[in-house]
PDB file of C-alpha atoms in Angstrom:
ATOM      1  CA  GLN J   1      28.125  27.003 -26.036  1.00 92.00           C
ATOM      2  CA  VAL J   2      26.278  30.193 -25.163  1.00 95.00           C
ATOM      3  CA  GLN J   3      28.410  33.143 -24.169  1.00 96.00           C
ATOM      4  CA  LEU J   4      27.502  36.683 -23.198  1.00 98.00           C
ATOM      5  CA  VAL J   5      30.123  39.399 -22.991  1.00 97.00           C
ATOM      6  CA  GLU J   6      29.394  42.906 -21.744  1.00 96.00           C
ATOM      7  CA  SER J   7      31.310  46.057 -22.544  1.00 96.00           C
ATOM      8  CA  GLY J   8      30.893  49.809 -22.299  1.00 97.00           C
ATOM      9  CA  GLY J   9      30.861  50.493 -18.583  1.00 95.00           C
ATOM     10  CA  GLY J  10      32.864  53.247 -16.975  1.00 97.00           C
ATOM     11  CA  LEU J  11      32.800  56.430 -14.951  1.00 98.00           C
ATOM     12  CA  VAL J  12      30.329  59.138 -15.912  1.00 98.00           C
ATOM     13  CA  GLN J  13      29.120  62.324 -14.260  1.00 98.00           C
ATOM     14  CA  PRO J  14      25.533  62.702 -13.077  1.00 98.00           C
ATOM     15  CA  GLY J  15      23.323  63.621 -16.004  1.00 98.00           C
ATOM     16  CA  GLY J  16      25.642  61.887 -18.446  1.00 98.00           C
ATOM     17  CA  SER J  17      25.072  58.968 -20.789  1.00 98.00           C
ATOM     18  CA  LEU J  18      26.596  55.573 -21.445  1.00 98.00           C
ATOM     19  CA  ARG J  19      25.908  52.751 -23.838  1.00 98.00           C
ATOM     20  CA  LEU J  20      26.428  49.166 -22.716  1.00 98.00           C
ATOM     21  CA  SER J  21      26.876  46.372 -25.231  1.00 98.00           C
ATOM     22  CA  CYS J  22      26.257  42.658 -24.910  1.00 98.00           C
ATOM     23  CA  THR J  23      27.720  40.276 -27.453  1.00 96.00           C
ATOM     24  CA  ALA J  24      25.746  37.047 -27.590  1.00 96.00           C
ATOM     25  CA  SER J  25      27.080  33.884 -29.169  1.00 94.00           C
ATOM     26  CA  GLY J  26      26.160  30.221 -29.309  1.00 95.00           C
ATOM     27  CA  PHE J  27      22.409  30.586 -29.814  1.00 93.00           C
ATOM     28  CA  THR J  28      20.857  28.397 -32.506  1.00 90.00           C
ATOM     29  CA  SER J  29      17.766  30.564 -33.049  1.00 89.00           C
ATOM     30  CA  ASP J  30      16.481  34.020 -32.058  1.00 90.00           C
ATOM     31  CA  SER J  31      13.790  32.646 -29.734  1.00 93.00           C
ATOM     32  CA  TYR J  32      15.304  34.082 -26.599  1.00 95.00           C
ATOM     33  CA  ALA J  33      15.258  37.253 -24.576  1.00 97.00           C
ATOM     34  CA  ILE J  34      18.130  39.322 -23.283  1.00 98.00           C
ATOM     35  CA  ALA J  35      17.865  41.397 -20.145  1.00 98.00           C
ATOM     36  CA  TRP J  36      20.111  43.781 -18.304  1.00 98.00           C
ATOM     37  CA  PHE J  37      20.326  43.403 -14.552  1.00 98.00           C
ATOM     38  CA  ARG J  38      22.321  45.430 -12.104  1.00 98.00           C
ATOM     39  CA  ARG J  39      23.608  44.911  -8.601  1.00 97.00           C
ATOM     40  CA  ALA J  40      24.638  47.823  -6.436  1.00 96.00           C
ATOM     41  CA  PRO J  41      26.617  47.310  -3.228  1.00 90.00           C
ATOM     42  CA  GLY J  42      24.298  46.229  -0.439  1.00 92.00           C
ATOM     43  CA  LYS J  43      21.279  45.973  -2.726  1.00 95.00           C
ATOM     44  CA  GLU J  44      19.327  43.201  -4.395  1.00 94.00           C
ATOM     45  CA  ARG J  45      19.919  42.422  -8.049  1.00 95.00           C
ATOM     46  CA  GLU J  46      17.481  44.444 -10.154  1.00 96.00           C
ATOM     47  CA  GLY J  47      16.265  43.912 -13.689  1.00 97.00           C
ATOM     48  CA  VAL J  48      16.440  47.180 -15.643  1.00 97.00           C
ATOM     49  CA  SER J  49      15.499  46.208 -19.194  1.00 98.00           C
ATOM     50  CA  CYS J  50      14.557  43.253 -21.337  1.00 98.00           C
ATOM     51  CA  ILE J  51      14.146  42.646 -25.063  1.00 97.00           C
ATOM     52  CA  SER J  52      12.815  39.878 -27.234  1.00 97.00           C
ATOM     53  CA  VAL J  53      15.536  39.116 -29.754  1.00 96.00           C
ATOM     54  CA  ALA J  54      12.935  37.719 -32.160  1.00 94.00           C
ATOM     55  CA  ASP J  55      10.567  40.693 -32.373  1.00 94.00           C
ATOM     56  CA  GLY J  56      12.062  43.526 -30.324  1.00 95.00           C
ATOM     57  CA  ARG J  57       9.414  43.814 -27.604  1.00 97.00           C
ATOM     58  CA  THR J  58      10.857  45.565 -24.579  1.00 97.00           C
ATOM     59  CA  TYR J  59      10.258  45.942 -20.880  1.00 96.00           C
ATOM     60  CA  TYR J  60      11.487  48.520 -18.353  1.00 96.00           C
ATOM     61  CA  PRO J  61      10.764  48.984 -14.661  1.00 94.00           C
ATOM     62  CA  SER J  62       9.566  52.400 -13.565  1.00 94.00           C
ATOM     63  CA  SER J  63      12.944  53.209 -11.983  1.00 91.00           C
ATOM     64  CA  VAL J  64      14.582  53.562 -15.406  1.00 94.00           C
ATOM     65  CA  LYS J  65      11.705  54.010 -17.857  1.00 94.00           C
ATOM     66  CA  GLY J  66      12.343  57.005 -20.064  1.00 95.00           C
ATOM     67  CA  ARG J  67      16.071  57.031 -19.261  1.00 97.00           C
ATOM     68  CA  PHE J  68      17.234  53.577 -20.410  1.00 98.00           C
ATOM     69  CA  ALA J  69      16.639  52.096 -23.863  1.00 98.00           C
ATOM     70  CA  ILE J  70      17.421  48.541 -24.892  1.00 98.00           C
ATOM     71  CA  SER J  71      17.846  47.552 -28.523  1.00 98.00           C
ATOM     72  CA  ARG J  72      19.208  44.680 -30.528  1.00 97.00           C
ATOM     73  CA  ASP J  73      20.998  44.106 -33.814  1.00 94.00           C
ATOM     74  CA  LYS J  74      20.232  40.563 -34.874  1.00 90.00           C
ATOM     75  CA  GLY J  75      22.694  40.712 -37.739  1.00 90.00           C
ATOM     76  CA  VAL J  76      25.660  40.973 -35.412  1.00 91.00           C
ATOM     77  CA  ASN J  77      24.183  39.256 -32.333  1.00 93.00           C
ATOM     78  CA  MET J  78      24.427  42.387 -30.221  1.00 96.00           C
ATOM     79  CA  VAL J  79      22.145  43.887 -27.608  1.00 97.00           C
ATOM     80  CA  TYR J  80      22.659  47.435 -26.419  1.00 98.00           C
ATOM     81  CA  MET J  81      21.388  49.482 -23.530  1.00 98.00           C
ATOM     82  CA  HIS J  82      21.620  53.231 -23.862  1.00 98.00           C
ATOM     83  CA  MET J  83      21.426  55.033 -20.523  1.00 98.00           C
ATOM     84  CA  ASP J  84      20.640  58.741 -20.304  1.00 98.00           C
ATOM     85  CA  ASN J  85      20.414  61.175 -17.415  1.00 97.00           C
ATOM     86  CA  LEU J  86      22.414  58.867 -15.206  1.00 98.00           C
ATOM     87  CA  LYS J  87      22.136  59.295 -11.449  1.00 96.00           C
ATOM     88  CA  PRO J  88      24.473  58.271  -8.634  1.00 96.00           C
ATOM     89  CA  GLU J  89      21.941  55.600  -7.669  1.00 95.00           C
ATOM     90  CA  ASP J  90      22.516  53.956 -11.067  1.00 97.00           C
ATOM     91  CA  THR J  91      26.010  53.004  -9.894  1.00 97.00           C
ATOM     92  CA  ALA J  92      26.240  49.218 -10.039  1.00 98.00           C
ATOM     93  CA  VAL J  93      27.695  46.256 -11.849  1.00 98.00           C
ATOM     94  CA  TYR J  94      25.558  45.660 -14.930  1.00 98.00           C
ATOM     95  CA  TYR J  95      25.048  42.180 -16.316  1.00 98.00           C
ATOM     96  CA  CYS J  96      23.418  40.958 -19.473  1.00 98.00           C
ATOM     97  CA  ALA J  97      21.534  37.700 -19.210  1.00 98.00           C
ATOM     98  CA  ALA J  98      19.629  35.450 -21.586  1.00 97.00           C
ATOM     99  CA  THR J  99      16.604  33.231 -21.179  1.00 96.00           C
ATOM    100  CA  LEU J 100      15.519  30.565 -23.651  1.00 94.00           C
ATOM    101  CA  ARG J 101      11.980  31.111 -22.373  1.00 93.00           C
ATOM    102  CA  GLY J 102      11.756  34.218 -24.528  1.00 91.00           C
ATOM    103  CA  TRP J 103      10.198  37.546 -23.627  1.00 92.00           C
ATOM    104  CA  GLY J 104       7.397  37.684 -21.072  1.00 91.00           C
ATOM    105  CA  PRO J 105       6.293  38.871 -17.633  1.00 90.00           C
ATOM    106  CA  TRP J 106       9.301  37.075 -16.150  1.00 90.00           C
ATOM    107  CA  CYS J 107      11.660  39.544 -17.814  1.00 93.00           C
ATOM    108  CA  SER J 108      12.764  41.077 -14.505  1.00 90.00           C
ATOM    109  CA  THR J 109      13.076  37.749 -12.666  1.00 94.00           C
ATOM    110  CA  ALA J 110      16.712  36.780 -12.410  1.00 95.00           C
ATOM    111  CA  HIS J 111      16.254  33.073 -11.742  1.00 95.00           C
ATOM    112  CA  VAL J 112      14.499  32.638 -15.095  1.00 96.00           C
ATOM    113  CA  PHE J 113      17.677  33.581 -16.930  1.00 97.00           C
ATOM    114  CA  ASP J 114      19.882  30.702 -17.975  1.00 94.00           C
ATOM    115  CA  PHE J 115      23.032  32.497 -19.072  1.00 97.00           C
ATOM    116  CA  TRP J 116      24.938  35.438 -17.634  1.00 98.00           C
ATOM    117  CA  GLY J 117      27.823  37.627 -18.608  1.00 98.00           C
ATOM    118  CA  GLN J 118      30.669  38.635 -16.324  1.00 97.00           C
ATOM    119  CA  GLY J 119      29.357  42.142 -15.706  1.00 97.00           C
ATOM    120  CA  THR J 120      30.611  45.645 -16.349  1.00 97.00           C
ATOM    121  CA  GLN J 121      30.969  48.400 -13.753  1.00 98.00           C
ATOM    122  CA  VAL J 122      29.049  51.642 -14.157  1.00 98.00           C
ATOM    123  CA  THR J 123      29.941  54.429 -11.750  1.00 98.00           C
ATOM    124  CA  VAL J 124      28.020  57.703 -11.715  1.00 98.00           C
ATOM    125  CA  SER J 125      29.908  60.312  -9.737  1.00 97.00           C
ATOM    126  CA  GLU J 126      31.269  63.854  -9.918  1.00 94.00           C
TER     127      GLU J 126
END
């Protein structure tokens, strides 16, 4: 049974950094992709990063490119997202999600993702 568990959210001041972690279990191969999505109050869910677990290819939308970095450690089934220069508009619940389709142009499309974690709150405020 596939499970995704996020950790690492919290309260941070503008300009600060956070690292989110996603523990993935239950996969029988590394032919899948993990993405981070976020949902802010009153806004649509937004994909903010995606990584191929097999070969490490990544994707970022322009809203976070250069500030967010996704990485994976296959040995311990972990995916991380390091977030720098955080802004109040980054405040949201962040979810990790997995698709068995692998990495591709669908990486920011939520309905492609088969499995979701429970989410972790990130709040950027003074």
